[in-house]
Short mmCIF file of C-alpha atoms and ligand atoms in Angstrom, two decimals:
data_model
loop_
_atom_site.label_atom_id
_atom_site.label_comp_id
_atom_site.label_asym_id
_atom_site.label_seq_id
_atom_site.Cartn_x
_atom_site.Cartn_y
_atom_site.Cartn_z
CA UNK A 11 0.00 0.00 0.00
CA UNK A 12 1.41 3.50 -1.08
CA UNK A 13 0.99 5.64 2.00
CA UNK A 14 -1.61 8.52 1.60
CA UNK A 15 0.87 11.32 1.47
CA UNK A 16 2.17 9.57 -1.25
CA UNK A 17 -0.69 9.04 -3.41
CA UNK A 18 -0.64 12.52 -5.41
CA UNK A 19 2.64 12.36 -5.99
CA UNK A 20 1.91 8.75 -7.34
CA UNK A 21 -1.01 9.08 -9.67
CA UNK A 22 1.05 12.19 -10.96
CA UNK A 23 3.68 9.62 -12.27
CA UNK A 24 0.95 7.41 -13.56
CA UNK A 25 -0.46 10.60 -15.53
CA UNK A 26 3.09 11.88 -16.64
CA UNK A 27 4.63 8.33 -18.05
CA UNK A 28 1.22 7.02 -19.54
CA UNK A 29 1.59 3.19 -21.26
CA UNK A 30 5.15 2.61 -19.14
CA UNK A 31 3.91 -0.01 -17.47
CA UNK A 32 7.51 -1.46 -15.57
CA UNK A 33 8.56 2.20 -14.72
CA UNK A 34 5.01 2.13 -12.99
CA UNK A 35 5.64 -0.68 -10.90
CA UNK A 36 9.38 0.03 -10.37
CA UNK A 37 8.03 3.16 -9.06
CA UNK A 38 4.95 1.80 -6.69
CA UNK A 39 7.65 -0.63 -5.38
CA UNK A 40 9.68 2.33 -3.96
CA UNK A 41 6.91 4.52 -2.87
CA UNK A 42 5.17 1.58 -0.85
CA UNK A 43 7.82 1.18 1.09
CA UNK A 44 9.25 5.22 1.76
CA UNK A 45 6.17 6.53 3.57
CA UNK A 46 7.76 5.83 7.06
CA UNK A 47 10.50 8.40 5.90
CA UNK A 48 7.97 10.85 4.57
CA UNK A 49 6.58 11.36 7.60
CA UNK A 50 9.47 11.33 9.75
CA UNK A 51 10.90 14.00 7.46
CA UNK A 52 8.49 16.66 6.69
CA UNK A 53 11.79 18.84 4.51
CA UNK A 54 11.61 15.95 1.86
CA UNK A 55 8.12 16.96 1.17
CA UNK A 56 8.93 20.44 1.04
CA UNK A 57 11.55 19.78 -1.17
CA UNK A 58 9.50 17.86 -3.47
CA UNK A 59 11.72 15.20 -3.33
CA UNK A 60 9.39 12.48 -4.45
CA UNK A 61 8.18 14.34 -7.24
CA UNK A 62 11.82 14.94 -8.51
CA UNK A 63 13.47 11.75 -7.92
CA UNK A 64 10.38 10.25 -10.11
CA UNK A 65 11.72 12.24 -13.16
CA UNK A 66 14.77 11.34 -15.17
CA UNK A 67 17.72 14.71 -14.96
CA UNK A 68 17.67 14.18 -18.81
CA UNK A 69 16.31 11.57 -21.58
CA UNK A 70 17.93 11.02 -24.87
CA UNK A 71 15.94 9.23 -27.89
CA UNK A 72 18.32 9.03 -31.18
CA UNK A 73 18.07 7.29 -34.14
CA UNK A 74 21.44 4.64 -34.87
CA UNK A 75 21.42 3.75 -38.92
CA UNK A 76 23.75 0.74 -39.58
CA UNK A 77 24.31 -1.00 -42.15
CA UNK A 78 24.05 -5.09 -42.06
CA UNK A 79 26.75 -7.67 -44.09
CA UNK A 80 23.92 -7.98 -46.85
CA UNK A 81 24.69 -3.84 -47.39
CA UNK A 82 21.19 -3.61 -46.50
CA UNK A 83 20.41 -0.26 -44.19
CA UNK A 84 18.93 -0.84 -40.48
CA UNK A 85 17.39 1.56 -38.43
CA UNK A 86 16.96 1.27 -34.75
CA UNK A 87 16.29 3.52 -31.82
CA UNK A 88 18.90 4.48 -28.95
CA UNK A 89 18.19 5.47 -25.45
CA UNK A 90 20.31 7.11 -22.50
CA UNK A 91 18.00 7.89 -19.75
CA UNK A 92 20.18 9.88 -17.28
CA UNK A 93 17.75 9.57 -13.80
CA UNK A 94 19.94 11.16 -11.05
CA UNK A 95 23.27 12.50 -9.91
CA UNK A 96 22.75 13.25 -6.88
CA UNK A 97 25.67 11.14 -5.42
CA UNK A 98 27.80 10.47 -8.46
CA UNK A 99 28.34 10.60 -12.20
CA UNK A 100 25.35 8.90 -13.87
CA UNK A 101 25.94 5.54 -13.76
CA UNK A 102 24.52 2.37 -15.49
CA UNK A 103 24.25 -0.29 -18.34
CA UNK A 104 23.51 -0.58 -21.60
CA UNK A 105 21.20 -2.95 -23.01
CA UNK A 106 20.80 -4.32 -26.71
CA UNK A 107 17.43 -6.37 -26.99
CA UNK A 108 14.46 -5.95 -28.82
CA UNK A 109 11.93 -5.77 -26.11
CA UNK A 110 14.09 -1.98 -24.85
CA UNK A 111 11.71 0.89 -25.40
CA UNK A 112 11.55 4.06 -22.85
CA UNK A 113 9.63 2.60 -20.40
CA UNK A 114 11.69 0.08 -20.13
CA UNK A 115 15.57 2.21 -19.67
CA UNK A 116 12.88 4.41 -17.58
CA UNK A 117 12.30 1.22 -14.78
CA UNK A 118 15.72 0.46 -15.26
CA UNK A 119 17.62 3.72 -14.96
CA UNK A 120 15.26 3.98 -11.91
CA UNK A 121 16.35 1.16 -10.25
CA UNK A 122 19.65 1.72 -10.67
CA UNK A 123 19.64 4.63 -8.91
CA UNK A 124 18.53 3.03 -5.80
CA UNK A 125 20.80 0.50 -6.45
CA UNK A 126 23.90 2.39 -6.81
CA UNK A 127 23.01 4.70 -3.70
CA UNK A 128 23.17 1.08 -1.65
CA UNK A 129 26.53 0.09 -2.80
CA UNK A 130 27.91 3.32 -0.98
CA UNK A 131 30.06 4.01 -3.94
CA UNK A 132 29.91 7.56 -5.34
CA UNK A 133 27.85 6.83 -8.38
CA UNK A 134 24.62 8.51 -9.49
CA UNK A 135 22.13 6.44 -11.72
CA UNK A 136 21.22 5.89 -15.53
CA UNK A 137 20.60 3.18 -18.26
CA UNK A 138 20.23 2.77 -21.70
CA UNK A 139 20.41 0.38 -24.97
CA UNK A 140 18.86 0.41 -28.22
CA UNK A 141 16.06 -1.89 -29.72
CA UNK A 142 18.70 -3.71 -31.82
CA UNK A 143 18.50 -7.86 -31.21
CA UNK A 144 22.35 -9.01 -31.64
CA UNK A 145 20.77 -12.70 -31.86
CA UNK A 146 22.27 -14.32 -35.12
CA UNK A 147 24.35 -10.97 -35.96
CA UNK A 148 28.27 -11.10 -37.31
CA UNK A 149 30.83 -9.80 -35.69
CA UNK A 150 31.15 -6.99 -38.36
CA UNK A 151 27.46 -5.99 -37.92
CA UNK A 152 27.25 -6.02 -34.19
CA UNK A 153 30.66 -3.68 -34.64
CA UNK A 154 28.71 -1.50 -36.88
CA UNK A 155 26.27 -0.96 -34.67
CA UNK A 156 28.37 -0.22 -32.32
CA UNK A 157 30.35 2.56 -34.17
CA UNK A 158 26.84 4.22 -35.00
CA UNK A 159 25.74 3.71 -31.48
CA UNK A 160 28.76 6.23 -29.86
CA UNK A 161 28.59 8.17 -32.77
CA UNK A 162 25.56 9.70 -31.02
CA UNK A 163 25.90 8.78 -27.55
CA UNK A 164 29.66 10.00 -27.34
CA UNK A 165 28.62 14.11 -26.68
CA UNK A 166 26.41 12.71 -23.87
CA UNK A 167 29.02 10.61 -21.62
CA UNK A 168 32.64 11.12 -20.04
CA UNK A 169 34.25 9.72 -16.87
CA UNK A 170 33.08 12.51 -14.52
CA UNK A 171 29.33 12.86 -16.56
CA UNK A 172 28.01 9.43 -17.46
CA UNK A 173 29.75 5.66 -17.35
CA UNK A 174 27.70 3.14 -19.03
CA UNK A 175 28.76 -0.37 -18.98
CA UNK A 176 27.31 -3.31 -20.19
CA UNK A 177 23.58 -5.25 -19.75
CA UNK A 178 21.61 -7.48 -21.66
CA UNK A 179 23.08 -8.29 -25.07
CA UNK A 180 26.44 -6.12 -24.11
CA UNK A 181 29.45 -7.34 -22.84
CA UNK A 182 33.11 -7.21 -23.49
CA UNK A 183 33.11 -7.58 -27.27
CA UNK A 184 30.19 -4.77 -27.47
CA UNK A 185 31.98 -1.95 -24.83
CA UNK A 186 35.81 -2.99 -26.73
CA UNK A 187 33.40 -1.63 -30.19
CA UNK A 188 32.24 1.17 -28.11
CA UNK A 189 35.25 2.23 -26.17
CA UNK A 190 37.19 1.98 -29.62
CA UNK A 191 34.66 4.30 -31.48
CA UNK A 192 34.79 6.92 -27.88
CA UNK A 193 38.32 7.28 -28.35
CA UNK A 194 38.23 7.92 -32.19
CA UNK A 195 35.73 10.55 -31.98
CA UNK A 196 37.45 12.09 -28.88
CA UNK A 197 40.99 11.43 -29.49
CA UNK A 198 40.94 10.77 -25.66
CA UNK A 199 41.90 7.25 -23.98
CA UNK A 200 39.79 7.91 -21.14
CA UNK A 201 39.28 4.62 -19.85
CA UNK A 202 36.74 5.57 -17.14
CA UNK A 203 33.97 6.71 -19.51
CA UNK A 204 32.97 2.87 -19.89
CA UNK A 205 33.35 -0.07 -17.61
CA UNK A 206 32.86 -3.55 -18.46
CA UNK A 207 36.32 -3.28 -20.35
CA UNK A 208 38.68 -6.35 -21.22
CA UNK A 209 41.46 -6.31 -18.70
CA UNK A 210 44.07 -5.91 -21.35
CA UNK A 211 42.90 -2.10 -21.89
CA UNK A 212 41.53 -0.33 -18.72
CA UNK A 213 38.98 -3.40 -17.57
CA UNK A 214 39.09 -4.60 -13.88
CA UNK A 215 39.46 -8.43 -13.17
CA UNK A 216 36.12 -9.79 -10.92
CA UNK A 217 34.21 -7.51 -13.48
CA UNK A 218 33.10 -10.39 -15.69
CA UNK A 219 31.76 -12.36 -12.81
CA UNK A 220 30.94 -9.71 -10.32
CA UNK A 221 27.04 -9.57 -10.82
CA UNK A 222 26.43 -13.58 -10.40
CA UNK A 223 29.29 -13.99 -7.33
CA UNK A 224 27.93 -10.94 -5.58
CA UNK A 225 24.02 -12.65 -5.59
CA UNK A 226 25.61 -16.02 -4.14
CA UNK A 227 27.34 -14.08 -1.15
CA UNK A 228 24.03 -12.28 -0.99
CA UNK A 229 21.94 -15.11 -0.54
CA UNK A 230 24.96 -17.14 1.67
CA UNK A 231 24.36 -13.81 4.07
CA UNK A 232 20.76 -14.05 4.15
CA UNK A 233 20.81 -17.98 4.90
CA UNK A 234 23.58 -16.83 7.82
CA UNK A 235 21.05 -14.60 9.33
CA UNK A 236 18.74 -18.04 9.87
CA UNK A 237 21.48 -20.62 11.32
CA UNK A 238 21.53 -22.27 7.35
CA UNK A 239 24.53 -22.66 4.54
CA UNK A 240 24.31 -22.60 1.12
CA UNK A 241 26.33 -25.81 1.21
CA UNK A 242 24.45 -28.92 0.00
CA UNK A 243 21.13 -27.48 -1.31
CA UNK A 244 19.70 -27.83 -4.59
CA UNK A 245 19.43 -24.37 -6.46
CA UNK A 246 17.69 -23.37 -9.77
CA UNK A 247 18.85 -20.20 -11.66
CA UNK A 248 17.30 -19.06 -14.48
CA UNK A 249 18.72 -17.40 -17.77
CA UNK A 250 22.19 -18.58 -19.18
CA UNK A 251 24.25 -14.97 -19.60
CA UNK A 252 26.89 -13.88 -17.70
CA UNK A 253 24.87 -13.13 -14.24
CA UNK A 254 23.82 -16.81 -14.48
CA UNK A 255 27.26 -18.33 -15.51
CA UNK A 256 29.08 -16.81 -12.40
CA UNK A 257 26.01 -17.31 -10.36
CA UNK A 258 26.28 -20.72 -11.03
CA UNK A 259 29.77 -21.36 -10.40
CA UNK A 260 29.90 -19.35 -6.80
CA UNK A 261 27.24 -21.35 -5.55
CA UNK A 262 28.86 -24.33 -6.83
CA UNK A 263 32.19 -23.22 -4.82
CA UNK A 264 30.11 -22.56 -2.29
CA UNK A 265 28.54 -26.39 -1.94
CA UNK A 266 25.25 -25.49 -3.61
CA UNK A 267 24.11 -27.78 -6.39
CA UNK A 268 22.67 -25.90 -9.34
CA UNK A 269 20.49 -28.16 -11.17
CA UNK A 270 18.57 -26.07 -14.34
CA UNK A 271 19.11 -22.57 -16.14
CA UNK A 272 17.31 -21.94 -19.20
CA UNK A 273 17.59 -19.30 -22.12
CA UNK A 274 14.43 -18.40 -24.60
CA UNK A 275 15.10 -22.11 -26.14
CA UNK A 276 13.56 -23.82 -22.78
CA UNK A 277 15.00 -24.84 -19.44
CA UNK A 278 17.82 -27.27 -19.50
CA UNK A 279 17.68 -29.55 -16.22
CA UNK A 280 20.95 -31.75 -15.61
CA UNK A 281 20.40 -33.84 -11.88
CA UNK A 282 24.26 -34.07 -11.97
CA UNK A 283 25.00 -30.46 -11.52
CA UNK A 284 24.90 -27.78 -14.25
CA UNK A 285 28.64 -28.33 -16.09
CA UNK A 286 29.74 -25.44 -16.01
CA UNK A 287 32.43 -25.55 -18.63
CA UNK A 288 29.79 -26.91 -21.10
CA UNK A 289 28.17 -24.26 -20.11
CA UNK A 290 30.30 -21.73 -20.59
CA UNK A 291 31.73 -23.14 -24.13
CA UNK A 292 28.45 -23.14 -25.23
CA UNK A 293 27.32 -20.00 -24.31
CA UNK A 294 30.23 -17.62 -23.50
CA UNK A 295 32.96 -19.14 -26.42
CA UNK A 296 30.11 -20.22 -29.22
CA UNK A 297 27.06 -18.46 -28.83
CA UNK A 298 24.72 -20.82 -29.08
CA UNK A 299 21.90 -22.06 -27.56
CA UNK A 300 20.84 -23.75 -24.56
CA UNK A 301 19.65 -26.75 -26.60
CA UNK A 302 23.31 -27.85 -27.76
CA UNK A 303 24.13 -28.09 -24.16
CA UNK A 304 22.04 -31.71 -24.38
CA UNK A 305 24.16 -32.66 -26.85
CA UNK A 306 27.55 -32.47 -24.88
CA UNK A 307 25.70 -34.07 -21.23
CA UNK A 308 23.32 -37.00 -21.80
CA UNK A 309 21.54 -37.19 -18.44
CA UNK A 310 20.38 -33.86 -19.17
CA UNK A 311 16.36 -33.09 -21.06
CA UNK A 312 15.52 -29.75 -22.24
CA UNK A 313 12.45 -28.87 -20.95
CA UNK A 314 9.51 -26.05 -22.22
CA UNK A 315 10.43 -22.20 -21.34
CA UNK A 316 9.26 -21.05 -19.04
CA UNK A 317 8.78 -24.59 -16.71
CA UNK A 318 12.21 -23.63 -14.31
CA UNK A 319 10.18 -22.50 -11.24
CA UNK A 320 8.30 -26.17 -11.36
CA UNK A 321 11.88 -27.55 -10.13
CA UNK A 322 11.87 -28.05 -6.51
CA UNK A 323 14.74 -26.34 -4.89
CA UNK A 324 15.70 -24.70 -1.76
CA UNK A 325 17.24 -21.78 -3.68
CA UNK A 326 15.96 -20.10 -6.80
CA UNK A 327 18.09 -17.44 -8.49
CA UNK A 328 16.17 -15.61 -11.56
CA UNK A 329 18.72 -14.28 -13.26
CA UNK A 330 16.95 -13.67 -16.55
CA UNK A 331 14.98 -10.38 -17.33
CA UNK A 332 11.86 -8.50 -15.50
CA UNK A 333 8.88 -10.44 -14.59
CA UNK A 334 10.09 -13.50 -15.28
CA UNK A 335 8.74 -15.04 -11.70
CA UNK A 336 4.78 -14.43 -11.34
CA UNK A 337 2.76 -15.55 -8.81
CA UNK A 338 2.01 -18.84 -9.64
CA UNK A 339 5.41 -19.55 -9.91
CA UNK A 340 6.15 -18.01 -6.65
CA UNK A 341 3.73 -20.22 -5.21
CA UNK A 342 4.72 -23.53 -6.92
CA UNK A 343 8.29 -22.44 -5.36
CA UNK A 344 6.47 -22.01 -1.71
CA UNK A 345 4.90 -25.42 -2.27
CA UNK A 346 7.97 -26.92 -2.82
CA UNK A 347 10.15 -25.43 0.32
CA UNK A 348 12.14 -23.30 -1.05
CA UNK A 349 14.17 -21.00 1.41
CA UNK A 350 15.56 -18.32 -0.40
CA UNK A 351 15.11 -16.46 -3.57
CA UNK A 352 17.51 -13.68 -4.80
CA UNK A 353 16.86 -10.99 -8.22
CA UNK A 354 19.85 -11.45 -10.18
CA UNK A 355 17.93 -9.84 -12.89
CA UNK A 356 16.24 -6.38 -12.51
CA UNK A 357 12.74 -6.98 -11.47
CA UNK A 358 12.36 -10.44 -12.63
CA UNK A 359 10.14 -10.84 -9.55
CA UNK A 360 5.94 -9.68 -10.30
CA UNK A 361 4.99 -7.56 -6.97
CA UNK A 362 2.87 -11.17 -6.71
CA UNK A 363 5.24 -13.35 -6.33
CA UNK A 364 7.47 -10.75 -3.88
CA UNK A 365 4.17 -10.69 -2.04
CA UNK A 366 3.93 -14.42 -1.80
CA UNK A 367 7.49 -14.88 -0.72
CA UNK A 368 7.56 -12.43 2.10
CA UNK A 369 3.95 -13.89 3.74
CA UNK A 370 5.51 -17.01 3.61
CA UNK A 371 8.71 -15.68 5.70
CA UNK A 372 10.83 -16.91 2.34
CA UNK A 373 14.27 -14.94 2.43
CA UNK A 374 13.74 -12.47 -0.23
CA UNK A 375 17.02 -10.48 -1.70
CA UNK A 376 15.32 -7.81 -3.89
CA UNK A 377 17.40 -6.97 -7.42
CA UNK A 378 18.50 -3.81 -5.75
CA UNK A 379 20.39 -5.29 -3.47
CA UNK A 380 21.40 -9.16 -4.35
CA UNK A 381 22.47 -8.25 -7.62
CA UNK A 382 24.47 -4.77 -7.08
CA UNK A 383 27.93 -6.87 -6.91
CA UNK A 384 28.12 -5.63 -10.72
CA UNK A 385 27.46 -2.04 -10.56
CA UNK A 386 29.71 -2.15 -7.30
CA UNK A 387 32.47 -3.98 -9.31
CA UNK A 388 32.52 -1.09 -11.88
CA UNK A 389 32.79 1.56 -9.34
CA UNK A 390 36.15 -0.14 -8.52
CA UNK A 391 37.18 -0.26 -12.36
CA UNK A 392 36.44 3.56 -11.97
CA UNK A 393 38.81 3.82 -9.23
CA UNK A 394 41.55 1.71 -10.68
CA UNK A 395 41.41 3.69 -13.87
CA UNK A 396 41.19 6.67 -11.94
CA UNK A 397 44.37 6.07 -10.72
CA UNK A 398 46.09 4.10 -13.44
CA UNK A 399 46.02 0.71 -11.04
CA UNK A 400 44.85 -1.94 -11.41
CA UNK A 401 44.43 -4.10 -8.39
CA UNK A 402 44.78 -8.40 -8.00
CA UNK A 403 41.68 -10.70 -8.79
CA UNK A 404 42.40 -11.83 -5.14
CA UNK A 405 41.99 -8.04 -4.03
CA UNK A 406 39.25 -7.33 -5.68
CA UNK A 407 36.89 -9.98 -4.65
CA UNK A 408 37.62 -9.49 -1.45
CA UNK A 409 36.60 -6.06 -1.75
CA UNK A 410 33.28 -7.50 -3.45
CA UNK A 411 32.35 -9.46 -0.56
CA UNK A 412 32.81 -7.12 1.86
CA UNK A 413 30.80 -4.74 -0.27
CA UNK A 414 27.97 -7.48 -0.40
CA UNK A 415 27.86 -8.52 3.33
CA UNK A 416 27.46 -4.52 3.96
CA UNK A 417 24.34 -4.21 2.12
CA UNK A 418 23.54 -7.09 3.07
CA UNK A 419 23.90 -5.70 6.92
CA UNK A 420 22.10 -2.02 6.21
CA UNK A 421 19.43 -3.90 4.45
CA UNK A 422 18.67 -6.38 7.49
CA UNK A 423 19.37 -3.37 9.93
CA UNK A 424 17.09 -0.73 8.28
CA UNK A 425 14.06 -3.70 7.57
CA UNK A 426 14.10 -3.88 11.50
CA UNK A 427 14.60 -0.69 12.43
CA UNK A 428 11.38 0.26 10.18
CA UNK A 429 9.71 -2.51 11.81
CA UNK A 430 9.53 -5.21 9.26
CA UNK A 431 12.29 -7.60 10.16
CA UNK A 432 13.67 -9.88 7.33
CA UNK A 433 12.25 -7.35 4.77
CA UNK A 434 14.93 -7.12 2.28
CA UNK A 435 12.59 -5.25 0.15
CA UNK A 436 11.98 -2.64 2.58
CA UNK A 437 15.30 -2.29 3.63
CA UNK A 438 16.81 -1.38 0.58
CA UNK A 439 14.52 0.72 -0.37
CA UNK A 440 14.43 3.01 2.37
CA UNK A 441 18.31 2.87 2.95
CA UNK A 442 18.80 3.67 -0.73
CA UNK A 443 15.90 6.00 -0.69
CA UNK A 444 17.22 8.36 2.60
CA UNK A 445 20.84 8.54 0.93
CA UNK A 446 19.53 10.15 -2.39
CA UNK A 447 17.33 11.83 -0.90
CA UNK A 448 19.40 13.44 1.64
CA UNK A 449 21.76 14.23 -0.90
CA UNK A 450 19.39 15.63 -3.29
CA UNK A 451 18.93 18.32 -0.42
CA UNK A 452 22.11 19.21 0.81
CA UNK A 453 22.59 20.10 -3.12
CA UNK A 454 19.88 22.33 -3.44
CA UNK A 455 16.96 22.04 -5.93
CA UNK A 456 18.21 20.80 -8.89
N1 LIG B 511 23.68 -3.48 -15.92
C1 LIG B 511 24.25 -3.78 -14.63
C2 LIG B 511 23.22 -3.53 -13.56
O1 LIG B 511 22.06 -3.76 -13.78
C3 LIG B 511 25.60 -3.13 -14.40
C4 LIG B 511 25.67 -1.65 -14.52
C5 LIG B 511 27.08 -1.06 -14.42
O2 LIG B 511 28.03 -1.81 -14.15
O3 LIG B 511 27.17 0.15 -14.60
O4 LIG B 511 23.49 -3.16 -12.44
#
């Protein structure tokens, strides 16, 4: 329930942003859980401060021509939604997928915000992407695309303005295209403008795997809390892209047993343990499909798409896209005893199915705060490059769990301190929520 103060400032959204359906509910997530704050801080309605942290700083819509190995011309349509700098340069990935329109980069540069304020790091929030699908593109194309992509973006971003990095269809091989095209329209190496690099120019190692190792210590913190281990229970992740791969193998180092993933082909289900060099040779090194994983372990079936949340397990990780997990599922999940679910996807979770798992006292690790090991990670490629370091994989992950079990920490603290202990949702939201806020204050209305 969005508390009454609240409620003007919330059907002005819904009047403002008609049709943008995930901003909506990214935004009715926040503002059910900040009315404590409101009313324990009358300046933040003077200020306006819901009202302004609900609209982006600045939105960019451009059109990115390309052409594809055929010689055949392709339009699509970029976005760079720059939401809030209060506590940083904007900060945030890109993603490459059909489904990206503005509502979309709107609910995500949103999140993100909140998201980055909960690291701690000094990092503001933003996303953006393009409506291009990479699926079945060349190398050459997907470079083209590229090129044309930071031909516009490149007046919008720098290392102390705007860092984007990488999301959904972008990683290395898209930001190396990027970066290259920055620094031949700028003549600048400035390796902090992107991060998500390859180590041999500007990246930081733990990057790759950052996202999908930070969820595992996530969810190993919350099972602490209750006297449990990840060790020895059965875990289902969903998806098959780079926050599943690493989520995958830290649970597996952990002692977890991941049993199914799944891309848009169907859900592969292995009761020997996910392989995860199959895995990764499939996906990672060849870029194919989850169905040519069968072919390399024969005790594994490929099952329908959407059929992962039917597996019983004790952990369930989606690590897909946004509402990916409905209610239904959520319940089949309850049904089945599972004991902890963490977002490593944004919003994957229908405010259902995070409704079913909190009445049923199921750990919950909202996106905002399981899966902010990434974002984290490229705050520390923004301080190695900062400084022209760059620091051990050893280092680094030690840095990441610490960074993890802290959230982790001001999550559980602020959930009770609010009055709704084990509320993950609640605590991040209203720990992220005071820091921009306060900041967006002290700075004066902007
Ligand atoms: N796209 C990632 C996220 O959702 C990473 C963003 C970044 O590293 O800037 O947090």
């Amino acid at each position: 329930m969005i508390d009454e103060k609240l409620e003007a400032a919330h059907a002005e959204v819904l009047r403002r942003n008609p049709g943008e359906a995930e901003f909506h509910q990214a935004v009715r997530e926040v503002l059910e859980c900040v009315g404590p704050v409101i009313a324990k801080r009358p300046e933040l309605a003077r200020e306006k401060i819901i009202q302004r942290i609900c609209e982006p700083e600045r939105q960019l819509i451009f059109r990115v021509p390309w052409q594809d190995d055929r010689g055949e011309v392709q339009i699509n349509r970029g976005f760079r939604v720059e939401f809030n700098s209060a506590l940083g340069p904007f900060k945030g990935g890109l993603r490459f997928h059909p489904s990206v329109n503005l509502g979309i980069v709107k609910f995500l540069g949103f999140e993100q915000t909140f998201k980055n304020a909960l690291t701690g790091m000094p990092i503001g929030g933003a996303k953006g992407g393009a409506d291009f699908d990479p699926k079945g593109r060349s190398d050459d194309e997907i470079m083209r695309f590229c090129q044309s992509f930071m031909t516009e973006l490149y007046r919008h971003i720098g290392e102390h303005t705007d860092v984007p990095a990488g999301d959904i269809g972008v990683g290395t091989r898209e930001i190396g295209f990027l970066f290259g095209q920055y620094k031949r329209i700028t003549n600048r190496y400035e390796s902090g403008v992107l991060t998500g690099k390859g180590v041999a120019w500007g990246g930081a190692l733990v990057r790759t795997e950052a996202t999908g190792y930070g969820i595992a210590y996530f969810v190993d913190e919350m099972l602490r809390v209750r006297g449990e281990t990840i060790a020895g229970k059965t875990c289902v992740v969903s998806g098959s892209g780079n926050v599943a791969i690493y989520a995958i193998d830290k649970i597996h180092q952990l002692g977890g047993h991941v049993v199914a993933c799944s891309d848009s082909d169907g859900v592969v289900f292995d009761p020997y343990g996910i392989d995860l060099a199959v895995l990764r040779q499939v996906k990672e090194a060849e870029r194919r499909r989850m169905s040519d994983y069968i072919a390399y372990r024969p005790r594994a079936t490929l099952r329908a798409p959407g059929s992962i949340w039917q597996i019983p397990c004790q952990i369930a990780l989606p690590c897909a896209t946004q509402n990916e997990l409905d209610g239904r599922d959520a319940a089949m999940l309850i049904e089945n005893g599972v004991l902890a679910v963490a977002e490593g996807a944004n919003m994957p979770a229908t405010p259902e199915a995070v409704r079913a798992f909190l009445t049923a006292g199921v750990a919950f690790g909202p996106g905002k705060a399981a899966n902010a090991g990434g974002v984290a990670t490229s705050a520390l490629e923004m301080q190695q490059n900062a400084s022209r370091d760059s620091w051990t994989f050893e280092y680094t992950e030690k840095r990441l769990a610490a960074i993890m079990a802290k959230i982790h920490a001001l999550c559980f603290e602020t959930a009770e301190r609010f009055g709704s202990p084990g509320n993950y949702v609640m605590g991040a939201n209203i720990t992220s929520f005071e820091r921009v806020a306060t900041t967006m204050v002290a700075l004066g209305l902007t």
